[in-house]
Amino acid sequence: MTDLLYSEEEEALRAAVRDLLTDHCAPADVITRGESDTPHDRALWKLLADGMGLAGLLVPEERGGQGASAREAAVVLEELGRAVAPVPYLTSAVVATEALLACDDAELLGQLASGRTIGALAVGLHTAPGAGVPAVRVENGTLHGELTGIADAAVADVLLVPADDGGLYAVAADAVTVTPQVSLDLTRPLAGIRLEGAPGRRVGAAGPAVRRALRAAAGLLVSEQLGVADWALTETVRYLKERKQFNRPVGGFQALKHRLAQLWLEVVHLRAAARAAADALATGEDVEVRVAVAQAYAAPVAVRVTEEALQLHGGIGMTWEHPVHLYLKRAKADSIAYGTAGAHREALAALVDLPAPLPAA
């Protein structure tokens, strides 16, 4: 039976990533970036990619990467979630990279693995694994069309674009028009892209590449949601131990103890689901079922824990200067990323041959 506990190597990786983020990703800086025209932290991305080699974790060594597995990538995403780090790790090092791993373009894959090139799959962030994907037109060897809801398109160097001929095309970002869209999560901005005769290089078949990328995205997003929820719970417990009312810590009141205990149980269960999904992606065992189970559970828990954190922080939680709003927005945005909980429950029902209940008469 697979051991879902963290290995010594995974804990060492966690410690290294957390130390770096503690030094270079302060909440106040993230808030300031969210208010600016450049929400992405390129300096932090360079430290993660060049300094630690994290951009190529999922890429085999013979193709220029680190040769690690989804378990290690999940640990990184937990820590990035704990810091709501404004870097394109999920979109470039996971989603775009997984798409290219299903193709035959070693050169571009190596560029993404090095971190010097940032990639983005031109599929809406809301798209669930197995869902239909809009495609652009191929006319006279160039690409035409519009796509919306693309996460981190504004910072990408290359876009992987599905086309109506069944191909996946690599398109230089400066060959398309990128229009920012309003995004609830300021740390992972969305954008629309317009292609008007953009040149592209076919890197493989879009179908299997997009399916692989979205499956990995949904499975590893759970670890990011775990990091968000774990930070929210930890900080709330710490605050309630310090905050006093009637000359005693607020956290000592029984009603709040019960609320915190329930949140702790849900976060523990979320950790188990996240580890199971990451391990399934790493081993290839029962992947679709475990990813669907994890995503069906993760979104409601992450949202509930961050909502509770906002309320239990009282007045300071409502202020812009306190970082708890960043976590609530990330949790809400993640709740529709790569499929809603409802979409994953429907997928799970089909996978295990469980029919939906009949409508009431």
Coordinates of C-alpha atoms in Angstrom, one line a residue:
M1 CA 0.0 0.0 0.0
T2 CA 1.3 3.4 -0.9
D3 CA 2.5 5.6 2.0
L4 CA 0.8 9.0 1.8
L5 CA 2.9 10.5 4.6
Y6 CA 5.5 13.0 3.6
S7 CA 9.0 11.6 3.0
E8 CA 12.1 13.1 4.5
E9 CA 13.0 14.5 1.1
E10 CA 9.6 16.1 0.8
E11 CA 9.8 17.7 4.2
A12 CA 13.3 19.0 3.3
L13 CA 11.9 20.5 0.1
R14 CA 9.0 22.1 2.1
A15 CA 11.4 23.7 4.6
A16 CA 13.5 25.1 1.8
V17 CA 10.6 26.6 -0.1
R18 CA 9.0 27.9 3.1
D19 CA 12.2 29.6 4.1
L20 CA 12.6 31.3 0.7
L21 CA 9.0 32.5 0.7
T22 CA 9.3 33.8 4.3
D23 CA 12.2 35.9 3.2
H24 CA 10.9 37.1 -0.2
C25 CA 7.1 36.9 -0.2
A26 CA 5.8 39.1 2.7
P27 CA 2.0 39.5 2.8
A28 CA 2.4 43.3 2.6
D29 CA 4.4 43.0 -0.6
V30 CA 1.8 40.7 -2.2
I31 CA -1.0 43.2 -1.3
T32 CA 1.0 46.0 -2.8
R33 CA 1.7 44.0 -6.0
G34 CA -2.0 43.3 -6.3
E35 CA -2.8 47.0 -6.4
S36 CA -0.2 47.6 -9.2
D37 CA 0.0 46.9 -12.9
T38 CA 2.5 44.1 -12.3
P39 CA 1.0 41.6 -9.9
H40 CA 3.5 38.9 -10.8
D41 CA 6.7 38.7 -8.8
R42 CA 9.3 38.0 -11.4
A43 CA 12.2 38.2 -8.9
L44 CA 10.6 35.5 -6.7
W45 CA 9.9 33.4 -9.8
K46 CA 13.6 33.6 -10.7
L47 CA 14.6 32.5 -7.2
L48 CA 12.2 29.5 -7.4
A49 CA 13.1 28.5 -10.9
D50 CA 16.8 29.3 -11.3
G51 CA 17.8 29.1 -7.6
M52 CA 15.9 26.0 -6.6
G53 CA 15.1 24.4 -10.0
L54 CA 11.4 24.0 -9.2
A55 CA 10.2 24.9 -12.7
G56 CA 11.4 21.6 -14.0
L57 CA 10.3 19.3 -11.1
L58 CA 7.9 17.3 -13.3
V59 CA 10.3 17.1 -16.3
P60 CA 12.5 13.9 -16.6
E61 CA 16.2 14.5 -16.2
E62 CA 17.0 13.4 -19.7
R63 CA 14.7 16.2 -21.0
G64 CA 16.3 18.9 -18.9
G65 CA 14.3 18.7 -15.6
Q66 CA 14.7 17.5 -12.1
G67 CA 13.0 14.1 -12.6
A68 CA 10.7 14.4 -9.6
S69 CA 7.1 13.5 -9.3
A70 CA 3.7 15.0 -8.6
R71 CA 4.3 14.4 -4.9
E72 CA 7.1 16.9 -4.8
A73 CA 5.2 19.4 -6.9
A74 CA 2.3 19.1 -4.5
V75 CA 4.6 20.0 -1.6
V76 CA 5.7 23.1 -3.5
L77 CA 2.1 24.1 -4.3
E78 CA 1.2 23.7 -0.6
E79 CA 3.8 26.2 0.3
L80 CA 3.0 28.6 -2.5
G81 CA -0.7 28.4 -1.4
R82 CA 0.4 29.2 2.2
A83 CA 2.0 32.4 0.9
V84 CA -0.5 33.1 -1.9
A85 CA 2.7 33.7 -3.9
P86 CA 2.1 35.6 -7.1
V87 CA 4.1 33.4 -9.4
P88 CA 3.1 31.3 -12.4
Y89 CA 4.1 27.9 -10.9
L90 CA 0.8 26.1 -11.4
T91 CA 0.2 27.5 -14.9
S92 CA 3.7 27.1 -16.3
A93 CA 5.6 24.4 -14.3
V94 CA 2.5 22.2 -14.0
V95 CA -0.2 22.9 -16.6
A96 CA 1.9 24.0 -19.6
T97 CA 4.6 21.5 -18.7
E98 CA 2.2 18.6 -18.5
A99 CA 0.7 19.5 -21.8
L100 CA 4.2 19.5 -23.4
L101 CA 5.1 16.2 -21.8
A102 CA 2.3 14.7 -23.9
C103 CA 3.8 16.2 -27.1
D104 CA 7.2 15.9 -28.8
D105 CA 8.9 19.2 -28.4
A106 CA 11.9 18.7 -26.2
E107 CA 13.3 22.1 -26.9
L108 CA 10.3 24.1 -25.6
L109 CA 9.9 21.6 -22.7
G110 CA 13.5 22.3 -21.7
Q111 CA 13.0 26.0 -21.8
L112 CA 10.0 25.7 -19.5
A113 CA 12.0 23.4 -17.2
S114 CA 14.7 26.0 -16.8
G115 CA 12.2 28.6 -15.8
R116 CA 13.7 31.1 -18.2
T117 CA 10.6 30.7 -20.4
I118 CA 7.1 30.9 -18.9
G119 CA 4.3 29.0 -20.6
A120 CA 0.5 29.1 -20.3
L121 CA -2.0 26.7 -21.7
A122 CA -4.6 28.9 -23.6
V123 CA -7.6 27.2 -22.0
G124 CA -9.9 29.0 -19.6
L125 CA -9.0 28.5 -15.9
H126 CA -12.6 27.3 -15.2
T127 CA -12.3 24.3 -17.6
A128 CA -12.6 20.9 -15.9
P129 CA -10.8 17.8 -17.1
G130 CA -12.8 16.2 -19.9
A131 CA -14.8 19.3 -20.7
G132 CA -15.0 20.8 -24.1
V133 CA -12.2 23.2 -25.0
P134 CA -12.6 26.2 -27.4
A135 CA -10.2 26.2 -30.3
V136 CA -9.0 28.9 -32.6
R137 CA -9.1 28.7 -36.4
V138 CA -6.2 27.7 -38.6
E139 CA -6.2 29.7 -41.9
N140 CA -3.4 29.7 -44.4
G141 CA -1.0 28.5 -41.7
T142 CA -1.8 31.2 -39.2
L143 CA -4.1 31.2 -36.1
H144 CA -7.2 33.4 -35.7
G145 CA -9.7 33.7 -32.8
E146 CA -10.3 34.8 -29.3
L147 CA -10.0 32.9 -26.0
T148 CA -10.8 34.2 -22.5
G149 CA -10.1 33.4 -18.9
I150 CA -6.5 32.4 -19.4
A151 CA -4.6 32.5 -16.1
D152 CA -1.2 34.2 -16.1
A153 CA -1.4 35.0 -19.8
A154 CA 0.0 38.4 -19.1
V155 CA 3.3 37.1 -17.9
A156 CA 3.7 34.2 -20.3
D157 CA 6.4 34.1 -22.9
V158 CA 4.7 31.4 -25.0
L159 CA 1.1 30.3 -25.2
L160 CA 0.0 26.7 -26.0
V161 CA -3.1 27.2 -28.1
P162 CA -5.6 24.4 -29.2
A163 CA -6.7 24.8 -32.8
D164 CA -9.6 23.5 -34.8
D165 CA -7.3 21.1 -36.8
G166 CA -6.7 19.1 -33.6
G167 CA -3.3 20.5 -33.1
L168 CA -1.7 22.3 -30.1
Y169 CA 0.4 25.3 -31.3
A170 CA 3.1 27.2 -29.5
V171 CA 2.6 30.9 -30.1
A172 CA 4.9 33.6 -28.9
A173 CA 3.1 35.9 -26.5
D174 CA 4.1 39.0 -28.4
A175 CA 2.3 37.7 -31.5
V176 CA -1.1 38.0 -29.7
T177 CA -3.1 40.7 -28.1
V178 CA -3.5 40.1 -24.3
T179 CA -6.3 42.0 -22.6
P180 CA -6.5 41.8 -18.8
Q181 CA -9.8 40.7 -17.3
V182 CA -11.3 41.4 -13.9
S183 CA -10.2 38.7 -11.6
L184 CA -11.3 38.1 -8.0
D185 CA -7.9 36.7 -7.2
L186 CA -5.4 39.5 -7.7
T187 CA -2.4 37.1 -7.3
R188 CA -3.4 35.0 -10.3
P189 CA -4.8 37.4 -12.9
L190 CA -6.8 36.3 -15.9
A191 CA -6.7 37.7 -19.4
G192 CA -8.3 37.3 -22.8
I193 CA -6.1 36.7 -25.9
R194 CA -6.9 37.6 -29.5
L195 CA -5.0 36.0 -32.4
E196 CA -5.1 37.8 -35.7
G197 CA -3.0 35.8 -38.1
A198 CA -0.6 34.8 -35.4
P199 CA 2.2 32.4 -36.4
G200 CA 2.3 29.2 -34.5
R201 CA 4.4 26.0 -34.4
R202 CA 2.5 22.7 -34.0
V203 CA 3.9 20.8 -31.0
G204 CA 1.5 17.9 -30.8
A205 CA -2.1 16.8 -30.6
A206 CA -4.3 19.1 -28.6
G207 CA -6.7 16.4 -27.2
P208 CA -4.4 14.2 -25.2
A209 CA -2.2 17.1 -24.2
V210 CA -5.0 19.2 -22.8
R211 CA -6.6 16.2 -21.0
R212 CA -3.3 15.4 -19.3
A213 CA -2.6 19.0 -18.4
L214 CA -6.1 19.6 -16.9
R215 CA -6.1 16.3 -15.0
A216 CA -2.7 17.2 -13.4
A217 CA -3.9 20.8 -12.7
A218 CA -7.1 19.6 -10.9
G219 CA -5.2 17.0 -8.9
L220 CA -2.4 19.3 -7.8
L221 CA -4.6 22.4 -7.3
V222 CA -5.9 20.5 -4.2
S223 CA -2.5 20.9 -2.6
E224 CA -2.6 24.6 -3.2
Q225 CA -6.1 24.7 -1.6
L226 CA -4.7 22.8 1.3
G227 CA -1.9 25.4 1.8
V228 CA -4.4 28.2 1.7
A229 CA -6.7 26.5 4.3
D230 CA -3.9 25.4 6.5
W231 CA -2.5 29.0 6.7
A232 CA -5.9 30.4 7.4
L233 CA -6.6 27.9 10.3
T234 CA -3.1 28.3 11.8
E235 CA -3.2 32.1 11.8
T236 CA -6.7 32.1 13.2
V237 CA -5.8 29.9 16.1
R238 CA -2.7 32.1 16.8
Y239 CA -4.8 35.3 16.7
L240 CA -7.5 33.9 19.0
K241 CA -4.9 32.9 21.5
E242 CA -3.6 36.5 21.6
R243 CA -6.9 38.4 21.3
K244 CA -8.5 39.0 24.7
Q245 CA -12.0 39.8 25.8
F246 CA -13.2 40.0 29.4
N247 CA -9.5 39.7 30.3
R248 CA -9.2 36.2 28.8
P249 CA -8.1 34.9 25.4
V250 CA -11.0 34.8 22.9
G251 CA -9.9 31.3 21.9
G252 CA -10.8 30.0 25.3
F253 CA -14.5 30.4 24.7
Q254 CA -16.1 27.0 24.1
A255 CA -18.2 28.1 21.1
L256 CA -15.0 29.1 19.3
K257 CA -13.2 26.0 20.3
H258 CA -15.9 23.9 18.7
R259 CA -15.7 25.9 15.5
L260 CA -11.9 25.6 15.3
A261 CA -12.0 21.9 16.1
Q262 CA -14.4 21.3 13.2
L263 CA -12.2 23.3 10.9
W264 CA -9.2 21.3 12.0
L265 CA -10.9 18.1 11.2
E266 CA -11.8 19.3 7.7
V267 CA -8.3 20.5 7.0
V268 CA -6.9 17.1 8.1
H269 CA -9.3 15.4 5.7
L270 CA -8.3 17.8 3.0
R271 CA -4.6 16.9 3.5
A272 CA -5.5 13.2 3.1
A273 CA -7.4 14.0 -0.1
A274 CA -4.6 16.1 -1.5
R275 CA -1.9 13.5 -0.7
A276 CA -4.0 10.8 -2.3
A277 CA -4.5 12.8 -5.5
A278 CA -0.8 13.7 -5.7
D279 CA 0.3 10.1 -5.2
A280 CA -2.2 8.9 -7.8
L281 CA -0.7 11.3 -10.3
A282 CA 2.8 10.2 -9.4
T283 CA 2.0 6.4 -9.6
G284 CA -0.7 6.4 -12.2
E285 CA -3.0 4.4 -9.9
D286 CA -6.7 5.2 -9.9
V287 CA -6.0 8.7 -11.1
E288 CA -9.4 9.9 -12.3
V289 CA -11.3 8.7 -9.2
R290 CA -8.8 10.1 -6.7
V291 CA -8.5 13.5 -8.4
A292 CA -12.3 13.7 -8.7
V293 CA -12.8 12.8 -5.0
A294 CA -10.1 15.3 -3.9
Q295 CA -11.5 18.2 -6.0
A296 CA -15.1 17.5 -4.9
Y297 CA -14.0 17.9 -1.3
A298 CA -11.3 20.6 -1.5
A299 CA -13.1 23.7 -2.8
P300 CA -15.9 23.8 -0.1
V301 CA -13.4 23.2 2.7
A302 CA -10.9 25.9 1.5
V303 CA -13.7 28.4 1.1
R304 CA -15.2 27.6 4.5
V305 CA -12.0 27.8 6.4
T306 CA -11.0 31.1 4.9
E307 CA -14.5 32.5 5.4
E308 CA -14.3 31.5 9.1
A309 CA -10.8 33.0 9.3
L310 CA -12.1 36.3 8.1
Q311 CA -15.0 36.3 10.6
L312 CA -12.9 35.1 13.5
H313 CA -10.3 37.8 12.9
G314 CA -13.1 40.3 13.6
G315 CA -12.7 43.9 12.5
I316 CA -9.0 43.5 11.4
G317 CA -10.0 40.7 9.0
M318 CA -12.2 43.1 7.1
T319 CA -9.3 45.5 6.4
W320 CA -7.3 45.6 3.2
E321 CA -4.0 45.7 5.1
H322 CA -4.6 42.3 6.7
P323 CA -3.7 39.4 4.3
V324 CA -6.7 37.2 5.1
H325 CA -8.7 38.6 2.2
L326 CA -6.0 37.4 -0.2
Y327 CA -6.6 33.8 1.0
L328 CA -10.4 34.1 0.8
K329 CA -10.1 35.4 -2.7
R330 CA -7.7 32.6 -3.7
A331 CA -9.9 30.0 -2.2
K332 CA -13.0 31.4 -4.0
A333 CA -11.1 31.6 -7.3
D334 CA -9.7 28.1 -6.9
S335 CA -13.2 26.8 -6.2
I336 CA -14.1 27.2 -9.9
A337 CA -10.6 26.5 -11.3
Y338 CA -10.3 23.3 -13.3
G339 CA -13.9 22.4 -12.6
T340 CA -16.3 23.1 -9.7
A341 CA -16.9 20.7 -6.9
G342 CA -20.2 19.8 -8.5
A343 CA -18.5 19.1 -11.8
H344 CA -16.1 16.7 -10.1
R345 CA -18.9 15.0 -8.2
E346 CA -20.7 14.4 -11.5
A347 CA -17.5 13.0 -13.0
L348 CA -17.0 10.8 -10.0
A349 CA -20.5 9.4 -10.2
A350 CA -19.9 8.4 -13.8
L351 CA -16.5 6.8 -12.9
V352 CA -18.0 4.6 -10.2
D353 CA -21.2 4.0 -12.0
L354 CA -23.3 5.7 -9.4
P355 CA -26.5 7.1 -11.0
A356 CA -27.9 10.5 -10.0
P357 CA -31.0 10.4 -7.8
L358 CA -34.3 10.7 -9.6
P359 CA -35.9 14.2 -9.4
A360 CA -38.7 14.6 -6.9
A361 CA -42.2 14.1 -8.2

